[in-house]
């Protein structure tokens, strides 16, 4: 398996995982379930960890395709720039989720506050990830970049 293949395999995990985490955290707040909040915070920490190799396999993936005809360097650059913002957002959300997870057992009120902050940050991260994924798709999927659909 090449770095490019690994990038393509892993890049779906942060996008889908973040949106799943958002949904689960909303359900946890609606049901007032402390257990579901903890599980979801742990999931978002895991998503933050998986996002790191997704980002760092991007450069080797770029090197594999940058000389292929009809591959736009500008589209790759936009995707790469968006990926950095997504990485930062996901990692910040993951750090806050980890803090919430560690604090939940001792200070439930602060744990809930951190879960709420994680929810807000995950919404931002989810939007950035969707934008990044769309830009990444435009690199090789002309049906996305041409506006046909």
Short mmCIF file of N, CA and C in Angstrom, two decimals, residues 30 55 126:
data_model
loop_
_atom_site.label_atom_id
_atom_site.label_comp_id
_atom_site.label_asym_id
_atom_site.label_seq_id
_atom_site.Cartn_x
_atom_site.Cartn_y
_atom_site.Cartn_z
N UNK A 30 -29.42 15.57 24.62
CA UNK A 30 -30.89 15.47 24.62
C UNK A 30 -31.37 14.47 25.66
N UNK A 55 -3.46 13.85 7.57
CA UNK A 55 -2.80 15.09 7.13
C UNK A 55 -1.40 14.81 6.60
N UNK A 126 -16.26 19.98 11.56
CA UNK A 126 -17.04 19.24 10.55
C UNK A 126 -17.22 20.04 9.27
#
